[in-house]
CSV table of C-alpha atoms in Angstrom, one decimal:
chain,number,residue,atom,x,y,z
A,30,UNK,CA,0.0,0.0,0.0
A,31,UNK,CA,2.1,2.2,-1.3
A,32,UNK,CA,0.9,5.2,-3.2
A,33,UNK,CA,2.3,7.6,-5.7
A,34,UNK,CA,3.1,10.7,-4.2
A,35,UNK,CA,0.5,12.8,-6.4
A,36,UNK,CA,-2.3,10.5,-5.9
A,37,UNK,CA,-1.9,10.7,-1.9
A,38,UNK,CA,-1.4,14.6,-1.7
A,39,UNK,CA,-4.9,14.6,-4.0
A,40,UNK,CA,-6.1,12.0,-1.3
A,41,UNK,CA,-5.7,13.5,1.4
A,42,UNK,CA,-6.4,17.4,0.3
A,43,UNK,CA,-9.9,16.3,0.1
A,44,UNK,CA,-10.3,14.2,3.4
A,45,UNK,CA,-8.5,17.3,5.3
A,46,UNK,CA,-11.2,19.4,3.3
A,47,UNK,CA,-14.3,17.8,3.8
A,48,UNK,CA,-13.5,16.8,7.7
A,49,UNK,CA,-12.8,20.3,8.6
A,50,UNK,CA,-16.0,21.2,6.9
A,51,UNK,CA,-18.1,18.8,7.9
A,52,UNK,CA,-16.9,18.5,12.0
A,53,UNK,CA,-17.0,22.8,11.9
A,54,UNK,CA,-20.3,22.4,10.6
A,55,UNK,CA,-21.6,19.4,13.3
A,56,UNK,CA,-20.1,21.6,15.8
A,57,UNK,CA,-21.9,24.7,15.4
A,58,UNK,CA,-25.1,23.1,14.9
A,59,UNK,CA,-24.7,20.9,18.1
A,60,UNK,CA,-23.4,24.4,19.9
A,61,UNK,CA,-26.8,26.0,18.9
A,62,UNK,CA,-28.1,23.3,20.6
A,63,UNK,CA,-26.5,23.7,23.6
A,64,UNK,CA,-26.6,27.5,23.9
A,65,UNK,CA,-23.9,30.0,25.1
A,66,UNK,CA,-20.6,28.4,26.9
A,67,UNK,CA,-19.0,31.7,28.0
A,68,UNK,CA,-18.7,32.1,31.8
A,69,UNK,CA,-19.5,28.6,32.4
A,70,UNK,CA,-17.8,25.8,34.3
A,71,UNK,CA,-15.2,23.3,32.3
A,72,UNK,CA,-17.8,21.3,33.1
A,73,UNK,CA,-20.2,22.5,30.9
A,74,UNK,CA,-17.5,22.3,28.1
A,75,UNK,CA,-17.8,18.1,28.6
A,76,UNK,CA,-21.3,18.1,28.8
A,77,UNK,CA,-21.2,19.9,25.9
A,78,UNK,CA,-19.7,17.0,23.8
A,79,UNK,CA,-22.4,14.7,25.2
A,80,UNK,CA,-24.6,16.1,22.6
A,81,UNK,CA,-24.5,13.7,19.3
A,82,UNK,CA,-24.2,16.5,16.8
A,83,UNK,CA,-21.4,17.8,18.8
A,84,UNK,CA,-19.6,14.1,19.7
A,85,UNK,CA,-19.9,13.4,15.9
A,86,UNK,CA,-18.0,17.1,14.9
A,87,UNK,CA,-15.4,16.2,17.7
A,88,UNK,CA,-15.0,12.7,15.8
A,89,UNK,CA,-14.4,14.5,12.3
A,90,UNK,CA,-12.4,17.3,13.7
A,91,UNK,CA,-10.1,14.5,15.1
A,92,UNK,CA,-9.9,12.7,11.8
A,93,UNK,CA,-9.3,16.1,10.1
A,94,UNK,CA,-6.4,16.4,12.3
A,95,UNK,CA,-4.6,13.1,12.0
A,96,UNK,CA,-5.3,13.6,8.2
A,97,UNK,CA,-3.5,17.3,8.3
A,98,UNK,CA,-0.7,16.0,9.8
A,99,UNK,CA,0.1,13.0,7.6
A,100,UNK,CA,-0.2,15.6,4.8
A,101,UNK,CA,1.9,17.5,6.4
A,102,UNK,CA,4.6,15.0,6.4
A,103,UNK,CA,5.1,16.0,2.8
A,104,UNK,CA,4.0,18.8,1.9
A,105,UNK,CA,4.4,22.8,2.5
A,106,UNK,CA,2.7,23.9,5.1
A,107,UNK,CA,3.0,27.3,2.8
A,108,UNK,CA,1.2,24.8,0.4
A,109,UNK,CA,-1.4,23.2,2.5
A,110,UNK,CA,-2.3,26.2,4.1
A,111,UNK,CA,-4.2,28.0,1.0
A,112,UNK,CA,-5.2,24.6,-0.3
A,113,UNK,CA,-7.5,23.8,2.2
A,114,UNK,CA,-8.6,27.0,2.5
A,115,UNK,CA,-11.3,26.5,0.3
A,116,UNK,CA,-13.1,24.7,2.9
A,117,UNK,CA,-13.9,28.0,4.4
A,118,UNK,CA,-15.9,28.7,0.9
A,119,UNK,CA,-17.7,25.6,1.6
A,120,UNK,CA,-18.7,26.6,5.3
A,121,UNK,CA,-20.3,29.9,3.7
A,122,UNK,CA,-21.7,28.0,1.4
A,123,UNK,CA,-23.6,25.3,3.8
A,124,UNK,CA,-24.3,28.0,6.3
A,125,UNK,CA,-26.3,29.4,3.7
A,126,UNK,CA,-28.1,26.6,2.4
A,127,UNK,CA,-28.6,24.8,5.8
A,128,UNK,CA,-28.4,27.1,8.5
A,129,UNK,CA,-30.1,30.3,6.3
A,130,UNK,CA,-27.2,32.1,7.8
A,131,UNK,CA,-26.9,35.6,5.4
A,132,UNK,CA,-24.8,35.6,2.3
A,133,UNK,CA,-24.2,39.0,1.0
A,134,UNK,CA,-22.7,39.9,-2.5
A,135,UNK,CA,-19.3,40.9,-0.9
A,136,UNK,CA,-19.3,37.5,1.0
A,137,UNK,CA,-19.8,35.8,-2.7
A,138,UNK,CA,-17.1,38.0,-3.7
A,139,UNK,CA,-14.9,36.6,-0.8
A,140,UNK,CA,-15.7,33.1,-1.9
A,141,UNK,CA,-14.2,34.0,-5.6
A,142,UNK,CA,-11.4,35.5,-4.6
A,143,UNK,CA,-10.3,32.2,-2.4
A,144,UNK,CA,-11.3,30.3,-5.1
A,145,UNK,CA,-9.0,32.0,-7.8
A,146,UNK,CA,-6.3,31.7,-4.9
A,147,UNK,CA,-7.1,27.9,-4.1
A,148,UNK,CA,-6.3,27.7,-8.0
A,149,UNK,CA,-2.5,29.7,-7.8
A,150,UNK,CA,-1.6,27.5,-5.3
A,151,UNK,CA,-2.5,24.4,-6.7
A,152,UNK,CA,-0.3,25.3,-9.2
A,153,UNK,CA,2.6,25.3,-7.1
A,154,UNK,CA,4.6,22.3,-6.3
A,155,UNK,CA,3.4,20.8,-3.1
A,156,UNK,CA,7.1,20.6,-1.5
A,157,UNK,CA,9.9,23.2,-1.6
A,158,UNK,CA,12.9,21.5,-2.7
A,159,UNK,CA,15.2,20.7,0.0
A,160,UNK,CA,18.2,23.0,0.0
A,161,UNK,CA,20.3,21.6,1.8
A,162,UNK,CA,20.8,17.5,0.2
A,163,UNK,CA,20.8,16.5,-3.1
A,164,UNK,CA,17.2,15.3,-4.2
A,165,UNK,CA,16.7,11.2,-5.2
A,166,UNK,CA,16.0,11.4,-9.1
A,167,UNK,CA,12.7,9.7,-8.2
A,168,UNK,CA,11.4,12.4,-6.5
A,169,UNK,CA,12.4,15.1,-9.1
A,170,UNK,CA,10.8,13.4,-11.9
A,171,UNK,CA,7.8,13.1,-9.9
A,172,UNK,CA,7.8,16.9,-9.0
A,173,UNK,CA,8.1,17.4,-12.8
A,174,UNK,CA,5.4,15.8,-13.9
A,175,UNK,CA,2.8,16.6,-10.9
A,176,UNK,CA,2.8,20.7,-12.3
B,16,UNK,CA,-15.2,39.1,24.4
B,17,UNK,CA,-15.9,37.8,20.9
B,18,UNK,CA,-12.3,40.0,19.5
B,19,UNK,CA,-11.1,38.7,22.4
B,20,UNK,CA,-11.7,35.1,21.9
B,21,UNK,CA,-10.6,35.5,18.3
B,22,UNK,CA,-7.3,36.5,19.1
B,23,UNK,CA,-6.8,33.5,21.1
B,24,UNK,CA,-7.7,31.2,19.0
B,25,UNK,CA,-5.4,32.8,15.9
B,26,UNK,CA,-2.3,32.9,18.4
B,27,UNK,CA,-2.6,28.7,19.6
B,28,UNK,CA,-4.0,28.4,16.2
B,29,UNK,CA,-0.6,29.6,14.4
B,30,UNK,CA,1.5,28.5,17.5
B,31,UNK,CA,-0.2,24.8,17.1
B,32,UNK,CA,0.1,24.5,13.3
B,33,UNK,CA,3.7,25.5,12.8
B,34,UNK,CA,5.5,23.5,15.1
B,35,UNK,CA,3.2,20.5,13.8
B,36,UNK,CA,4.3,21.1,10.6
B,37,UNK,CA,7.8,21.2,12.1
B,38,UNK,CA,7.3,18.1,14.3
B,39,UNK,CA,6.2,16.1,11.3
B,40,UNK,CA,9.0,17.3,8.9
B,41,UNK,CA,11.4,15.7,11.9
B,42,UNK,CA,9.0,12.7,11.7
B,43,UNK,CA,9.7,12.4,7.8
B,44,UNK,CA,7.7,11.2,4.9
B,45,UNK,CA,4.4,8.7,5.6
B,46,UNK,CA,5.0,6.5,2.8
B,47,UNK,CA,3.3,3.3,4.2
B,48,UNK,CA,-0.5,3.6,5.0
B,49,UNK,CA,-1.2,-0.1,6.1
B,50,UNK,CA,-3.1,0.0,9.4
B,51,UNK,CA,0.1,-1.5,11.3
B,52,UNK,CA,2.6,1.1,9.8
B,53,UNK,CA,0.0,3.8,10.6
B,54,UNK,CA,0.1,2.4,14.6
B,55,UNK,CA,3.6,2.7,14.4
B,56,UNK,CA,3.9,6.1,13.0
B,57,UNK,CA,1.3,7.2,16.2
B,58,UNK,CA,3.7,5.7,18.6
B,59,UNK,CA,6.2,7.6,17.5
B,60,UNK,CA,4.8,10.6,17.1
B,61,UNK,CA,3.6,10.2,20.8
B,62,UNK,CA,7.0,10.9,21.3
B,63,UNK,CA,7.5,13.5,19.3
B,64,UNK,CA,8.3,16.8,21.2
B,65,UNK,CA,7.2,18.7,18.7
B,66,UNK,CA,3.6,17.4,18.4
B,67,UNK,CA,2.9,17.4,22.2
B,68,UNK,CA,3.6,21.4,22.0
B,69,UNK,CA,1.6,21.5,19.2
B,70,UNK,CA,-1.5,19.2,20.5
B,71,UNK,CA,-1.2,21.6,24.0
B,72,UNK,CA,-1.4,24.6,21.5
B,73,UNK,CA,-4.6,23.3,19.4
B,74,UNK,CA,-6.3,22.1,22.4
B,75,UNK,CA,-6.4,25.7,23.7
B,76,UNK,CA,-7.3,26.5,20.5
B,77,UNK,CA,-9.8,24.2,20.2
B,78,UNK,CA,-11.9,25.5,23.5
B,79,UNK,CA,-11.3,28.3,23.0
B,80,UNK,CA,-12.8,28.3,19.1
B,81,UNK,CA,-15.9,26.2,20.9
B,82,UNK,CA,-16.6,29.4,23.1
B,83,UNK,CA,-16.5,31.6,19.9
B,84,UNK,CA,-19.0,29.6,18.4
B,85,UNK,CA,-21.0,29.2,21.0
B,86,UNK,CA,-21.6,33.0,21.2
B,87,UNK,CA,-20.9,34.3,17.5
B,88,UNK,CA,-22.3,32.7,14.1
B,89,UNK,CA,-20.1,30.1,12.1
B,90,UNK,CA,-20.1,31.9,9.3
B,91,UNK,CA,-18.4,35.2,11.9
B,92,UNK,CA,-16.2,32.7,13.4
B,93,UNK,CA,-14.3,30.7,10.7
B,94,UNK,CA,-13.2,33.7,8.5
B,95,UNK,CA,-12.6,36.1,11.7
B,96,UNK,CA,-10.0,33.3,12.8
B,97,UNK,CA,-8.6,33.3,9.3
B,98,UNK,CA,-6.3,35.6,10.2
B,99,UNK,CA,-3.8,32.8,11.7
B,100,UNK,CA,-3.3,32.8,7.5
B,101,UNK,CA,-0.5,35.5,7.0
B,102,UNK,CA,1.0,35.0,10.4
B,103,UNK,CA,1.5,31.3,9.5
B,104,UNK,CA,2.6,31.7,6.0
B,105,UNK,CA,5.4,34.2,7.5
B,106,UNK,CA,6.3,31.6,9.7
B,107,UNK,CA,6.8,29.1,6.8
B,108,UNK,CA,9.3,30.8,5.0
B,109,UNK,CA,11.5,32.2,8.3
B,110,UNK,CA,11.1,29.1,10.6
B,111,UNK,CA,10.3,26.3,8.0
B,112,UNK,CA,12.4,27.4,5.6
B,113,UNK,CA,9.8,26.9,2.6
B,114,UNK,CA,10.4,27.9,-0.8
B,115,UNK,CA,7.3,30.9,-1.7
B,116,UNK,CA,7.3,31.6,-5.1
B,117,UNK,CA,5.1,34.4,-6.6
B,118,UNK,CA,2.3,32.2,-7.5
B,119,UNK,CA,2.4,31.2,-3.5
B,120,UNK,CA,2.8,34.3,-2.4
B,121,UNK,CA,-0.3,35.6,-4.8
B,122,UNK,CA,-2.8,32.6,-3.6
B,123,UNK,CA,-2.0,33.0,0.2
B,124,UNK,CA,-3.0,37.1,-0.5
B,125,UNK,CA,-5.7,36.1,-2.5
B,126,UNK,CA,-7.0,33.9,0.2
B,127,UNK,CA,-6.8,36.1,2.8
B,128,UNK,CA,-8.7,38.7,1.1
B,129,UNK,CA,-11.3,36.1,0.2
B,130,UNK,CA,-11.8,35.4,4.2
B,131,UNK,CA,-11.3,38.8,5.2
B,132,UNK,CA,-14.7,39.5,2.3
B,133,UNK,CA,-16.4,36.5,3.9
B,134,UNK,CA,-16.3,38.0,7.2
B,135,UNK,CA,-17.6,41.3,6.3
């Protein structure tokens, strides 16, 4: 199981993306639930995760951060950074459609303009070449053809 | 207390990330993703003084980003906290020592205006 360096950084861009997404999105909803947690006891902060929606946005958050670091392993954080960013465009986006939270034409605009950036970046090598060693041939050929 | 909260969670949140990124660059590459290399690589990184800091960082993070939430709307929340962005992109190139070309450069600013838009 061992997978081509292109196909894994693909891979796992999406599961970081649609983890963060989805456990942000769990979160919240469970939160509303649960009402304000300012001012109260830690406790209330446990409790708090006793509520399903909540438990299963925990359980995703966790996945989305064992699945950041692996990418991270690899690639950029310069790289990964922008990349996943466009999960913030899909928050905005299911806030609107599920949660009928307000989506102005300058947040629309917002959601462009990381788009177009999302797009830069992925044009971008994943990994900055290591400055200090000399790079196995297998890697450079596999930097060459993944732009 | 909302402002508030947002600048905690951007400070652990940039803190957190790039010394995880750090910790797993001293980790190396995951080339293996059968379930019994996968245990091993969470052993080691158990011990890996870098991700402890980092998980201590996020954790803070983490409550403290539950909190925001739990008084300000989502779609306030994730963009406001966006602004970990620049901070950790600065941090990339000085600490990390990543290479950030033009078209890097471009799609972080790009990015960062998008969230700042989205949290107007």
């Amino acid at each position: 199981m061992i997978p081509s360096y292109r196909i894994k950084t693909r891979i796992f861009t999406v599961i970081v993306i649609l983890t963060n997404v989805f456990g942000n999105f769990l979160l919240g909803l469970g939160l509303r639930q649960v009402g304000s947690l300012v001012g109260r006891s830690p406790l209330a902060y446990i409790f708090a995760l006793f509520n399903p929606l909540v438990a299963v946005g925990v359980g995703l958050l966790i996945a989305w951060m064992l699945s950041h670091m692996a990418l991270l392993s690899w690639a950029d954080l310069s790289y990964v950074l922008p990349i996943t960013s466009i999960g913030y465009a899909l928050t905005a986006f299911m806030g609107w459609i599920f949660l009928h939270e307000l989506v102005s034409p300058t947040r629309w605009a917002g959601v462009a303009l990381i788009v177009l950036g999302v797009i830069m970046v992925g044009h971008t090598a994943p990994r900055s070449p290591k400055p200090d060693a000399v790079a196995e041939p297998e890697t450079v050929l596999e930097e060459v053809f993944t732009r | 207390m909302k402002w508030l909260l947002v600048a905690i969670v951007v400070a652990t949140t940039t803190v957190g990330e790039v010394v995880q990124a750090m910790g797993m660059k001293h980790h190396g590459e995951i080339h293996d993703f059968s379930p019994t290399a996968l245990g091993r690589v969470l052993a080691t990184l158990t011990r890996n003084r870098y991700i402890l800091i980092s998980f201590l960082a996020m954790a803070f993070s983490f409550f403290a980003f539950m909190a925001l939430i739990s008084v300000a709307d989502l779609s306030f929340a994730v963009p406001a906290t966006a602004a970990s962005y620049v901070m950790e992109t600065i941090l990339a190139k000085v600490l990390l020592k990543e290479h950030i070309g033009f078209k890097r450069w471009a799609g972080a600013l790009l990015v960062t205006g998008g969230v700042t838009l989205l949290s107007m």
